[in-house]
Amino acid sequence: MEIASAFQIMPSDDEERPGAYARFPYDRDLVRRFREHFPRARWRAGEERWFVPGTTAAQRLTTWMAQELETLDRHADAKGRDAFVFEPLESPYLTVADDLMVRTPYSRTIVDALRSIPWAHWDPEGRVWRVPFRSYEDLKLRWPEIEEAARRNEPEARRRRREEKRQEGPDEAAPLQAERRRRRYPVPVDELPPLGFPLSTHNWGVVVFEAIDVDPIDDPAAAGLYAHLQGDSSRHVWGHWRMPTLQEIYRTRPVQAEEAPEIRSARGWWWSSRDELRERARRLREVERAQRSRQYTRKASIDA
């Protein structure tokens, strides 16, 4: 895949807010130049593309992208290919085509490493990371870390670690994990959380409460699992929660003024900040990518 084909411009079909969308391989300096040139541009995380408002946005984007492509070293990919031939990387996770294709089990370490490589980008259709030859030297520097993380996340390696962990004896975190599967959380009777909105909690991060029990909590073991459940548990009831969807996170406005830590600590829930919402969105996207990766692997094994 040539770099030029990775630059995409799509006019917006929203008549009330004219503009255009832009998508291009991630590179820190390129993003900096883009934001300097288009200060009103906004990143649409759910769509993984930039939105530039204005009736002439498509023309301005086309001009900017043409200028950026002209400044690229036209021989950089050829140089990178020569470097690969001279000192190749050989790995079951790497395929050589028009560019370098990296396909591994999902790992946050791998995603962070590949995102740090200029021009590397995720191909959602091929379910593979694509790295142009111009970035081969950067890929080579990060490859030991990438390959080690890939091996650690192979299904057999994960199964072996789970078996070793079981043989080590009881896990102190097991009670909390069991409690998490029950999807419940103690909330004070006099300050019940609103239902249907993403809210932050001590134990489970950003969640959405769906129902509140009427009866007070009668579970002595719960006090050891929830720091804010102290003293008389009859002042608390169980709130039943679920994970928010990505669209719910994107639609939620972060709190403007955070409450005092002692208030949040005593109540156990609070309106989420921008950083908390971003962190939950990041984790939800990780889960979606992992699920898609497993589906792709399963389908590939069936087709084989």
PDB file of C-alpha atoms in Angstrom:
ATOM      1  CA  MET A   1       0.000   0.000   0.000  1.00  0.00           C
ATOM      2  CA  GLU A   2       1.476   3.344  -1.043  1.00  0.00           C
ATOM      3  CA  ILE A   3       1.346   6.268   1.329  1.00  0.00           C
ATOM      4  CA  ALA A   4      -0.689   8.339  -1.146  1.00  0.00           C
ATOM      5  CA  SER A   5      -3.535   5.811  -1.124  1.00  0.00           C
ATOM      6  CA  ALA A   6      -3.722   6.008   2.684  1.00  0.00           C
ATOM      7  CA  PHE A   7      -4.749   9.705   2.524  1.00  0.00           C
ATOM      8  CA  GLN A   8      -8.537   9.849   2.246  1.00  0.00           C
ATOM      9  CA  ILE A   9     -10.965  12.773   1.959  1.00  0.00           C
ATOM     10  CA  MET A  10     -14.733  12.261   2.314  1.00  0.00           C
ATOM     11  CA  PRO A  11     -17.238  15.138   1.960  1.00  0.00           C
ATOM     12  CA  SER A  12     -19.796  15.382   4.739  1.00  0.00           C
ATOM     13  CA  ASP A  13     -23.446  14.724   3.838  1.00  0.00           C
ATOM     14  CA  ASP A  14     -24.723  16.784   6.774  1.00  0.00           C
ATOM     15  CA  GLU A  15     -26.536  19.764   5.240  1.00  0.00           C
ATOM     16  CA  GLU A  16     -26.781  21.559   8.577  1.00  0.00           C
ATOM     17  CA  ARG A  17     -23.039  21.408   9.191  1.00  0.00           C
ATOM     18  CA  PRO A  18     -21.044  21.309   5.949  1.00  0.00           C
ATOM     19  CA  GLY A  19     -17.505  20.054   6.015  1.00  0.00           C
ATOM     20  CA  ALA A  20     -15.310  17.102   5.102  1.00  0.00           C
ATOM     21  CA  TYR A  21     -13.680  14.133   6.781  1.00  0.00           C
ATOM     22  CA  ALA A  22      -9.992  13.294   6.571  1.00  0.00           C
ATOM     23  CA  ARG A  23      -8.189  10.077   7.375  1.00  0.00           C
ATOM     24  CA  PHE A  24      -4.440   9.520   7.098  1.00  0.00           C
ATOM     25  CA  PRO A  25      -1.768   7.307   8.721  1.00  0.00           C
ATOM     26  CA  TYR A  26      -0.796   8.417  12.193  1.00  0.00           C
ATOM     27  CA  ASP A  27       2.427  10.347  12.516  1.00  0.00           C
ATOM     28  CA  ARG A  28       3.013  12.748  15.393  1.00  0.00           C
ATOM     29  CA  ASP A  29       4.555  15.516  13.292  1.00  0.00           C
ATOM     30  CA  LEU A  30       1.940  15.101  10.578  1.00  0.00           C
ATOM     31  CA  VAL A  31      -0.888  15.464  13.113  1.00  0.00           C
ATOM     32  CA  ARG A  32       0.797  18.549  14.558  1.00  0.00           C
ATOM     33  CA  ARG A  33       1.016  20.171  11.108  1.00  0.00           C
ATOM     34  CA  PHE A  34      -2.571  19.188  10.364  1.00  0.00           C
ATOM     35  CA  ARG A  35      -3.890  20.815  13.539  1.00  0.00           C
ATOM     36  CA  GLU A  36      -1.866  23.953  12.888  1.00  0.00           C
ATOM     37  CA  HIS A  37      -3.334  24.185   9.381  1.00  0.00           C
ATOM     38  CA  PHE A  38      -6.885  23.268  10.458  1.00  0.00           C
ATOM     39  CA  PRO A  39      -7.345  24.632  14.023  1.00  0.00           C
ATOM     40  CA  ARG A  40     -11.110  23.985  13.903  1.00  0.00           C
ATOM     41  CA  ALA A  41     -10.674  20.307  13.047  1.00  0.00           C
ATOM     42  CA  ARG A  42     -12.034  17.816  15.546  1.00  0.00           C
ATOM     43  CA  TRP A  43     -11.133  14.144  15.979  1.00  0.00           C
ATOM     44  CA  ARG A  44     -14.146  11.803  15.743  1.00  0.00           C
ATOM     45  CA  ALA A  45     -12.990   8.861  17.842  1.00  0.00           C
ATOM     46  CA  GLY A  46     -16.011   6.703  17.063  1.00  0.00           C
ATOM     47  CA  GLU A  47     -15.410   7.065  13.314  1.00  0.00           C
ATOM     48  CA  GLU A  48     -11.605   7.229  13.598  1.00  0.00           C
ATOM     49  CA  ARG A  49     -11.293  10.245  11.318  1.00  0.00           C
ATOM     50  CA  TRP A  50     -10.974  14.035  11.449  1.00  0.00           C
ATOM     51  CA  PHE A  51     -13.838  16.416  10.711  1.00  0.00           C
ATOM     52  CA  VAL A  52     -13.018  19.794   9.176  1.00  0.00           C
ATOM     53  CA  PRO A  53     -15.979  22.207   9.086  1.00  0.00           C
ATOM     54  CA  GLY A  54     -16.686  24.606   6.222  1.00  0.00           C
ATOM     55  CA  THR A  55     -18.111  24.588   2.718  1.00  0.00           C
ATOM     56  CA  THR A  56     -14.612  24.565   1.193  1.00  0.00           C
ATOM     57  CA  ALA A  57     -13.181  21.961   3.583  1.00  0.00           C
ATOM     58  CA  ALA A  58     -12.763  19.262   0.910  1.00  0.00           C
ATOM     59  CA  GLN A  59     -10.826  21.596  -1.402  1.00  0.00           C
ATOM     60  CA  ARG A  60      -8.619  22.849   1.437  1.00  0.00           C
ATOM     61  CA  LEU A  61      -7.914  19.290   2.563  1.00  0.00           C
ATOM     62  CA  THR A  62      -7.034  18.217  -0.965  1.00  0.00           C
ATOM     63  CA  THR A  63      -4.569  21.088  -1.297  1.00  0.00           C
ATOM     64  CA  TRP A  64      -2.981  20.388   2.091  1.00  0.00           C
ATOM     65  CA  MET A  65      -2.612  16.661   1.442  1.00  0.00           C
ATOM     66  CA  ALA A  66      -1.042  17.305  -1.959  1.00  0.00           C
ATOM     67  CA  GLN A  67       1.521  19.599  -0.340  1.00  0.00           C
ATOM     68  CA  GLU A  68       2.296  17.022   2.334  1.00  0.00           C
ATOM     69  CA  LEU A  69       2.809  14.269  -0.229  1.00  0.00           C
ATOM     70  CA  GLU A  70       5.164  16.493  -2.229  1.00  0.00           C
ATOM     71  CA  THR A  71       7.408  16.985   0.788  1.00  0.00           C
ATOM     72  CA  LEU A  72       7.792  13.261   1.427  1.00  0.00           C
ATOM     73  CA  ASP A  73      11.014  11.637   0.342  1.00  0.00           C
ATOM     74  CA  ARG A  74       9.980   9.851  -2.856  1.00  0.00           C
ATOM     75  CA  HIS A  75      12.826   7.363  -2.450  1.00  0.00           C
ATOM     76  CA  ALA A  76      12.170   6.592   1.216  1.00  0.00           C
ATOM     77  CA  ASP A  77      10.196   3.410   0.522  1.00  0.00           C
ATOM     78  CA  ALA A  78      12.841   2.159  -1.898  1.00  0.00           C
ATOM     79  CA  LYS A  79      15.539   2.805   0.694  1.00  0.00           C
ATOM     80  CA  GLY A  80      13.507   0.995   3.327  1.00  0.00           C
ATOM     81  CA  ARG A  81      12.975  -1.995   1.032  1.00  0.00           C
ATOM     82  CA  ASP A  82      16.717  -2.175   0.369  1.00  0.00           C
ATOM     83  CA  ALA A  83      17.360  -2.077   4.133  1.00  0.00           C
ATOM     84  CA  PHE A  84      14.901  -4.941   4.597  1.00  0.00           C
ATOM     85  CA  VAL A  85      16.594  -7.030   1.913  1.00  0.00           C
ATOM     86  CA  PHE A  86      19.993  -6.393   3.474  1.00  0.00           C
ATOM     87  CA  GLU A  87      18.845  -7.152   7.037  1.00  0.00           C
ATOM     88  CA  PRO A  88      15.395  -8.790   6.942  1.00  0.00           C
ATOM     89  CA  LEU A  89      13.071  -9.528   9.840  1.00  0.00           C
ATOM     90  CA  GLU A  90      11.882 -13.113   9.767  1.00  0.00           C
ATOM     91  CA  SER A  91       8.841 -13.830  11.880  1.00  0.00           C
ATOM     92  CA  PRO A  92       5.507 -15.661  11.579  1.00  0.00           C
ATOM     93  CA  TYR A  93       3.880 -12.368  12.568  1.00  0.00           C
ATOM     94  CA  LEU A  94       5.308 -10.442   9.605  1.00  0.00           C
ATOM     95  CA  THR A  95       4.285 -10.702   5.945  1.00  0.00           C
ATOM     96  CA  VAL A  96       5.985  -8.861   3.088  1.00  0.00           C
ATOM     97  CA  ALA A  97       3.871  -7.454   0.246  1.00  0.00           C
ATOM     98  CA  ASP A  98       3.671  -3.915  -1.153  1.00  0.00           C
ATOM     99  CA  ASP A  99       4.355  -2.944   2.431  1.00  0.00           C
ATOM    100  CA  LEU A 100       5.032  -4.768   5.711  1.00  0.00           C
ATOM    101  CA  MET A 101       1.961  -6.416   7.252  1.00  0.00           C
ATOM    102  CA  VAL A 102       1.952  -7.232  10.959  1.00  0.00           C
ATOM    103  CA  ARG A 103      -0.671  -9.680  12.210  1.00  0.00           C
ATOM    104  CA  THR A 104      -0.490 -10.771  15.861  1.00  0.00           C
ATOM    105  CA  PRO A 105      -2.757 -11.778  18.736  1.00  0.00           C
ATOM    106  CA  TYR A 106      -4.216  -8.700  20.385  1.00  0.00           C
ATOM    107  CA  SER A 107      -1.979  -6.965  22.911  1.00  0.00           C
ATOM    108  CA  ARG A 108      -2.061  -3.425  24.237  1.00  0.00           C
ATOM    109  CA  THR A 109       1.749  -3.449  24.219  1.00  0.00           C
ATOM    110  CA  ILE A 110       1.748  -4.214  20.492  1.00  0.00           C
ATOM    111  CA  VAL A 111      -0.817  -1.525  19.710  1.00  0.00           C
ATOM    112  CA  ASP A 112       1.190   1.114  21.588  1.00  0.00           C
ATOM    113  CA  ALA A 113       4.413   0.029  19.877  1.00  0.00           C
ATOM    114  CA  LEU A 114       2.920   0.153  16.381  1.00  0.00           C
ATOM    115  CA  ARG A 115       1.239   3.486  17.009  1.00  0.00           C
ATOM    116  CA  SER A 116       4.658   4.936  17.835  1.00  0.00           C
ATOM    117  CA  ILE A 117       5.969   3.973  14.372  1.00  0.00           C
ATOM    118  CA  PRO A 118       5.534   6.744  11.795  1.00  0.00           C
ATOM    119  CA  TRP A 119       3.011   5.925   9.031  1.00  0.00           C
ATOM    120  CA  ALA A 120       2.015   2.593  10.549  1.00  0.00           C
ATOM    121  CA  HIS A 121      -1.757   2.214  10.535  1.00  0.00           C
ATOM    122  CA  TRP A 122      -4.487  -0.340  11.160  1.00  0.00           C
ATOM    123  CA  ASP A 123      -6.244  -1.815   8.117  1.00  0.00           C
ATOM    124  CA  PRO A 124      -9.752  -2.756   9.360  1.00  0.00           C
ATOM    125  CA  GLU A 125     -10.639  -4.689   6.210  1.00  0.00           C
ATOM    126  CA  GLY A 126      -7.545  -6.885   6.241  1.00  0.00           C
ATOM    127  CA  ARG A 127      -7.451  -7.048  10.046  1.00  0.00           C
ATOM    128  CA  VAL A 128      -3.748  -6.270   9.912  1.00  0.00           C
ATOM    129  CA  TRP A 129      -1.298  -3.481  10.766  1.00  0.00           C
ATOM    130  CA  ARG A 130       0.392  -2.017   7.687  1.00  0.00           C
ATOM    131  CA  VAL A 131       3.839  -0.461   7.904  1.00  0.00           C
ATOM    132  CA  PRO A 132       5.393   1.163   4.816  1.00  0.00           C
ATOM    133  CA  PHE A 133       8.977   0.300   4.027  1.00  0.00           C
ATOM    134  CA  ARG A 134       9.959   3.903   4.772  1.00  0.00           C
ATOM    135  CA  SER A 135       9.346   3.044   8.448  1.00  0.00           C
ATOM    136  CA  TYR A 136      11.284  -0.215   8.439  1.00  0.00           C
ATOM    137  CA  GLU A 137      14.100   1.030  10.691  1.00  0.00           C
ATOM    138  CA  ASP A 138      11.563   2.159  13.312  1.00  0.00           C
ATOM    139  CA  LEU A 139       9.762  -1.181  13.085  1.00  0.00           C
ATOM    140  CA  LYS A 140      13.028  -3.063  13.477  1.00  0.00           C
ATOM    141  CA  LEU A 141      13.815  -1.178  16.694  1.00  0.00           C
ATOM    142  CA  ARG A 142      10.439  -2.074  18.207  1.00  0.00           C
ATOM    143  CA  TRP A 143      10.233  -5.606  16.803  1.00  0.00           C
ATOM    144  CA  PRO A 144      11.702  -7.534  19.794  1.00  0.00           C
ATOM    145  CA  GLU A 145       9.061  -5.955  22.034  1.00  0.00           C
ATOM    146  CA  ILE A 146       6.287  -6.649  19.511  1.00  0.00           C
ATOM    147  CA  GLU A 147       7.269 -10.274  18.908  1.00  0.00           C
ATOM    148  CA  GLU A 148       7.654 -11.041  22.613  1.00  0.00           C
ATOM    149  CA  ALA A 149       4.196  -9.606  23.370  1.00  0.00           C
ATOM    150  CA  ALA A 150       2.704 -11.580  20.477  1.00  0.00           C
ATOM    151  CA  ARG A 151       4.113 -14.842  21.777  1.00  0.00           C
ATOM    152  CA  ARG A 152       2.859 -14.103  25.281  1.00  0.00           C
ATOM    153  CA  ASN A 153      -0.646 -13.550  23.952  1.00  0.00           C
ATOM    154  CA  GLU A 154      -0.922 -16.697  21.877  1.00  0.00           C
ATOM    155  CA  PRO A 155      -3.900 -18.785  23.100  1.00  0.00           C
ATOM    156  CA  GLU A 156      -1.671 -21.654  24.213  1.00  0.00           C
ATOM    157  CA  ALA A 157       0.634 -19.326  26.171  1.00  0.00           C
ATOM    158  CA  ARG A 158      -2.334 -17.713  27.932  1.00  0.00           C
ATOM    159  CA  ARG A 159      -3.784 -21.142  28.758  1.00  0.00           C
ATOM    160  CA  ARG A 160      -0.445 -22.234  30.225  1.00  0.00           C
ATOM    161  CA  ARG A 161      -0.242 -19.144  32.440  1.00  0.00           C
ATOM    162  CA  ARG A 162      -3.789 -19.692  33.691  1.00  0.00           C
ATOM    163  CA  GLU A 163      -2.918 -23.292  34.571  1.00  0.00           C
ATOM    164  CA  GLU A 164       0.233 -22.227  36.413  1.00  0.00           C
ATOM    165  CA  LYS A 165      -1.749 -19.625  38.322  1.00  0.00           C
ATOM    166  CA  ARG A 166      -4.309 -22.216  39.415  1.00  0.00           C
ATOM    167  CA  GLN A 167      -1.532 -24.470  40.685  1.00  0.00           C
ATOM    168  CA  GLU A 168      -0.076 -21.649  42.785  1.00  0.00           C
ATOM    169  CA  GLY A 169      -3.131 -21.698  45.043  1.00  0.00           C
ATOM    170  CA  PRO A 170      -6.077 -19.409  45.827  1.00  0.00           C
ATOM    171  CA  ASP A 171      -6.062 -16.000  44.240  1.00  0.00           C
ATOM    172  CA  GLU A 172      -6.622 -13.106  46.651  1.00  0.00           C
ATOM    173  CA  ALA A 173      -8.382 -11.200  43.879  1.00  0.00           C
ATOM    174  CA  ALA A 174     -10.892 -14.024  43.292  1.00  0.00           C
ATOM    175  CA  PRO A 175     -13.591 -12.656  45.670  1.00  0.00           C
ATOM    176  CA  LEU A 176     -13.491  -9.267  43.948  1.00  0.00           C
ATOM    177  CA  GLN A 177     -13.654 -10.906  40.517  1.00  0.00           C
ATOM    178  CA  ALA A 178     -16.653 -12.946  41.638  1.00  0.00           C
ATOM    179  CA  GLU A 179     -18.311  -9.787  42.926  1.00  0.00           C
ATOM    180  CA  ARG A 180     -17.689  -8.063  39.612  1.00  0.00           C
ATOM    181  CA  ARG A 181     -19.530 -10.834  37.789  1.00  0.00           C
ATOM    182  CA  ARG A 182     -22.582 -10.088  39.938  1.00  0.00           C
ATOM    183  CA  ARG A 183     -22.656  -6.564  38.492  1.00  0.00           C
ATOM    184  CA  ARG A 184     -23.728  -4.890  41.711  1.00  0.00           C
ATOM    185  CA  TYR A 185     -22.412  -1.906  43.661  1.00  0.00           C
ATOM    186  CA  PRO A 186     -23.418  -0.381  47.040  1.00  0.00           C
ATOM    187  CA  VAL A 187     -24.967   3.083  46.785  1.00  0.00           C
ATOM    188  CA  PRO A 188     -26.231   5.286  49.659  1.00  0.00           C
ATOM    189  CA  VAL A 189     -29.996   5.402  50.119  1.00  0.00           C
ATOM    190  CA  ASP A 190     -29.996   9.188  50.526  1.00  0.00           C
ATOM    191  CA  GLU A 191     -27.874   9.806  47.410  1.00  0.00           C
ATOM    192  CA  LEU A 192     -28.920   7.305  44.767  1.00  0.00           C
ATOM    193  CA  PRO A 193     -27.230   7.534  41.350  1.00  0.00           C
ATOM    194  CA  PRO A 194     -29.353   8.440  38.306  1.00  0.00           C
ATOM    195  CA  LEU A 195     -30.176   5.507  36.046  1.00  0.00           C
ATOM    196  CA  GLY A 196     -29.092   5.294  32.433  1.00  0.00           C
ATOM    197  CA  PHE A 197     -26.083   7.639  32.569  1.00  0.00           C
ATOM    198  CA  PRO A 198     -22.337   6.794  32.549  1.00  0.00           C
ATOM    199  CA  LEU A 199     -21.032   7.425  36.079  1.00  0.00           C
ATOM    200  CA  SER A 200     -17.711   6.747  37.802  1.00  0.00           C
ATOM    201  CA  THR A 201     -17.293   4.293  40.675  1.00  0.00           C
ATOM    202  CA  HIS A 202     -14.398   3.267  42.919  1.00  0.00           C
ATOM    203  CA  ASN A 203     -14.255  -0.409  42.012  1.00  0.00           C
ATOM    204  CA  TRP A 204     -15.573  -0.669  38.475  1.00  0.00           C
ATOM    205  CA  GLY A 205     -14.691   2.619  36.788  1.00  0.00           C
ATOM    206  CA  VAL A 206     -17.300   4.155  34.492  1.00  0.00           C
ATOM    207  CA  VAL A 207     -20.551   2.156  34.463  1.00  0.00           C
ATOM    208  CA  VAL A 208     -24.275   2.668  33.836  1.00  0.00           C
ATOM    209  CA  PHE A 209     -26.712   1.874  36.644  1.00  0.00           C
ATOM    210  CA  GLU A 210     -29.866   0.114  35.436  1.00  0.00           C
ATOM    211  CA  ALA A 211     -31.742  -0.703  38.654  1.00  0.00           C
ATOM    212  CA  ILE A 212     -31.653  -0.024  42.394  1.00  0.00           C
ATOM    213  CA  ASP A 213     -32.741  -2.500  45.070  1.00  0.00           C
ATOM    214  CA  VAL A 214     -35.229  -1.496  47.754  1.00  0.00           C
ATOM    215  CA  ASP A 215     -33.933  -3.641  50.628  1.00  0.00           C
ATOM    216  CA  PRO A 216     -30.794  -2.550  52.532  1.00  0.00           C
ATOM    217  CA  ILE A 217     -27.585  -4.527  52.123  1.00  0.00           C
ATOM    218  CA  ASP A 218     -27.284  -7.523  54.395  1.00  0.00           C
ATOM    219  CA  ASP A 219     -23.898  -8.951  53.445  1.00  0.00           C
ATOM    220  CA  PRO A 220     -21.056  -8.616  56.015  1.00  0.00           C
ATOM    221  CA  ALA A 221     -18.450  -9.689  53.446  1.00  0.00           C
ATOM    222  CA  ALA A 222     -19.265  -6.723  51.198  1.00  0.00           C
ATOM    223  CA  ALA A 223     -17.603  -4.264  53.595  1.00  0.00           C
ATOM    224  CA  GLY A 224     -14.223  -5.807  52.846  1.00  0.00           C
ATOM    225  CA  LEU A 225     -14.660  -5.340  49.104  1.00  0.00           C
ATOM    226  CA  TYR A 226     -15.947  -1.770  48.942  1.00  0.00           C
ATOM    227  CA  ALA A 227     -13.934   0.963  50.645  1.00  0.00           C
ATOM    228  CA  HIS A 228     -16.859   3.398  50.833  1.00  0.00           C
ATOM    229  CA  LEU A 229     -19.130   0.806  52.519  1.00  0.00           C
ATOM    230  CA  GLN A 230     -18.218   1.447  56.135  1.00  0.00           C
ATOM    231  CA  GLY A 231     -20.154   1.388  59.388  1.00  0.00           C
ATOM    232  CA  ASP A 232     -23.867   0.742  59.046  1.00  0.00           C
ATOM    233  CA  SER A 233     -24.514  -1.045  55.730  1.00  0.00           C
ATOM    234  CA  SER A 234     -28.249  -0.529  56.193  1.00  0.00           C
ATOM    235  CA  ARG A 235     -27.724   2.970  54.759  1.00  0.00           C
ATOM    236  CA  HIS A 236     -26.807   1.376  51.415  1.00  0.00           C
ATOM    237  CA  VAL A 237     -28.638  -0.650  48.807  1.00  0.00           C
ATOM    238  CA  TRP A 238     -27.392  -2.566  45.813  1.00  0.00           C
ATOM    239  CA  GLY A 239     -27.260  -0.734  42.505  1.00  0.00           C
ATOM    240  CA  HIS A 240     -27.121  -3.017  39.459  1.00  0.00           C
ATOM    241  CA  TRP A 241     -24.884  -1.874  36.635  1.00  0.00           C
ATOM    242  CA  ARG A 242     -23.691  -2.684  33.147  1.00  0.00           C
ATOM    243  CA  MET A 243     -20.852  -1.472  30.959  1.00  0.00           C
ATOM    244  CA  PRO A 244     -21.672   1.590  28.835  1.00  0.00           C
ATOM    245  CA  THR A 245     -21.518   1.441  25.066  1.00  0.00           C
ATOM    246  CA  LEU A 246     -19.034   3.490  23.103  1.00  0.00           C
ATOM    247  CA  GLN A 247     -21.824   5.693  21.769  1.00  0.00           C
ATOM    248  CA  GLU A 248     -23.022   6.386  25.319  1.00  0.00           C
ATOM    249  CA  ILE A 249     -19.500   7.448  26.275  1.00  0.00           C
ATOM    250  CA  TYR A 250     -19.153   9.683  23.209  1.00  0.00           C
ATOM    251  CA  ARG A 251     -22.500  11.378  23.960  1.00  0.00           C
ATOM    252  CA  THR A 252     -21.697  12.034  27.627  1.00  0.00           C
ATOM    253  CA  ARG A 253     -20.489  15.502  28.546  1.00  0.00           C
ATOM    254  CA  PRO A 254     -17.690  15.393  31.150  1.00  0.00           C
ATOM    255  CA  VAL A 255     -18.222  17.132  34.449  1.00  0.00           C
ATOM    256  CA  GLN A 256     -16.958  20.719  34.454  1.00  0.00           C
ATOM    257  CA  ALA A 257     -16.093  21.001  38.156  1.00  0.00           C
ATOM    258  CA  GLU A 258     -15.081  17.846  39.994  1.00  0.00           C
ATOM    259  CA  GLU A 259     -16.435  17.256  43.490  1.00  0.00           C
ATOM    260  CA  ALA A 260     -14.165  17.123  46.525  1.00  0.00           C
ATOM    261  CA  PRO A 261     -12.387  13.757  46.973  1.00  0.00           C
ATOM    262  CA  GLU A 262     -13.953  13.242  50.411  1.00  0.00           C
ATOM    263  CA  ILE A 263     -17.456  13.568  48.933  1.00  0.00           C
ATOM    264  CA  ARG A 264     -16.735  11.086  46.171  1.00  0.00           C
ATOM    265  CA  SER A 265     -15.068   8.735  48.649  1.00  0.00           C
ATOM    266  CA  ALA A 266     -18.075   8.720  50.966  1.00  0.00           C
ATOM    267  CA  ARG A 267     -20.762   8.435  48.278  1.00  0.00           C
ATOM    268  CA  GLY A 268     -18.971   5.917  46.087  1.00  0.00           C
ATOM    269  CA  TRP A 269     -20.115   7.330  42.722  1.00  0.00           C
ATOM    270  CA  TRP A 270     -19.695  10.642  40.854  1.00  0.00           C
ATOM    271  CA  TRP A 271     -20.123  12.253  37.464  1.00  0.00           C
ATOM    272  CA  SER A 272     -17.219  11.285  35.211  1.00  0.00           C
ATOM    273  CA  SER A 273     -14.369  13.550  34.176  1.00  0.00           C
ATOM    274  CA  ARG A 274     -13.025  13.818  30.646  1.00  0.00           C
ATOM    275  CA  ASP A 275     -10.036  11.594  31.462  1.00  0.00           C
ATOM    276  CA  GLU A 276     -12.272   8.915  33.001  1.00  0.00           C
ATOM    277  CA  LEU A 277     -14.554   8.869  29.966  1.00  0.00           C
ATOM    278  CA  ARG A 278     -11.572   8.678  27.621  1.00  0.00           C
ATOM    279  CA  GLU A 279     -10.093   5.787  29.584  1.00  0.00           C
ATOM    280  CA  ARG A 280     -13.365   3.839  29.470  1.00  0.00           C
ATOM    281  CA  ALA A 281     -13.701   4.520  25.729  1.00  0.00           C
ATOM    282  CA  ARG A 282     -10.142   3.286  25.179  1.00  0.00           C
ATOM    283  CA  ARG A 283     -10.846   0.058  27.052  1.00  0.00           C
ATOM    284  CA  LEU A 284     -14.109  -0.501  25.185  1.00  0.00           C
ATOM    285  CA  ARG A 285     -12.313  -0.087  21.865  1.00  0.00           C
ATOM    286  CA  GLU A 286      -9.684  -2.586  23.044  1.00  0.00           C
ATOM    287  CA  VAL A 287     -12.422  -5.114  23.819  1.00  0.00           C
ATOM    288  CA  GLU A 288     -14.029  -4.591  20.410  1.00  0.00           C
ATOM    289  CA  ARG A 289     -10.710  -5.052  18.620  1.00  0.00           C
ATOM    290  CA  ALA A 290      -9.935  -8.190  20.636  1.00  0.00           C
ATOM    291  CA  GLN A 291     -13.357  -9.639  19.813  1.00  0.00           C
ATOM    292  CA  ARG A 292     -12.940  -8.888  16.115  1.00  0.00           C
ATOM    293  CA  SER A 293      -9.462 -10.430  16.193  1.00  0.00           C
ATOM    294  CA  ARG A 294     -10.800 -13.629  17.774  1.00  0.00           C
ATOM    295  CA  GLN A 295     -13.612 -13.789  15.222  1.00  0.00           C
ATOM    296  CA  TYR A 296     -11.133 -13.323  12.395  1.00  0.00           C
ATOM    297  CA  THR A 297      -8.823 -16.038  13.790  1.00  0.00           C
ATOM    298  CA  ARG A 298     -11.754 -18.427  14.244  1.00  0.00           C
ATOM    299  CA  LYS A 299     -13.001 -17.789  10.704  1.00  0.00           C
ATOM    300  CA  ALA A 300      -9.494 -18.228   9.270  1.00  0.00           C
ATOM    301  CA  SER A 301      -9.089 -21.567  11.053  1.00  0.00           C
ATOM    302  CA  ILE A 302     -12.474 -22.748   9.717  1.00  0.00           C
ATOM    303  CA  ASP A 303     -11.655 -21.670   6.157  1.00  0.00           C
ATOM    304  CA  ALA A 304      -8.280 -23.440   6.385  1.00  0.00           C
TER     305      ALA A 304
END
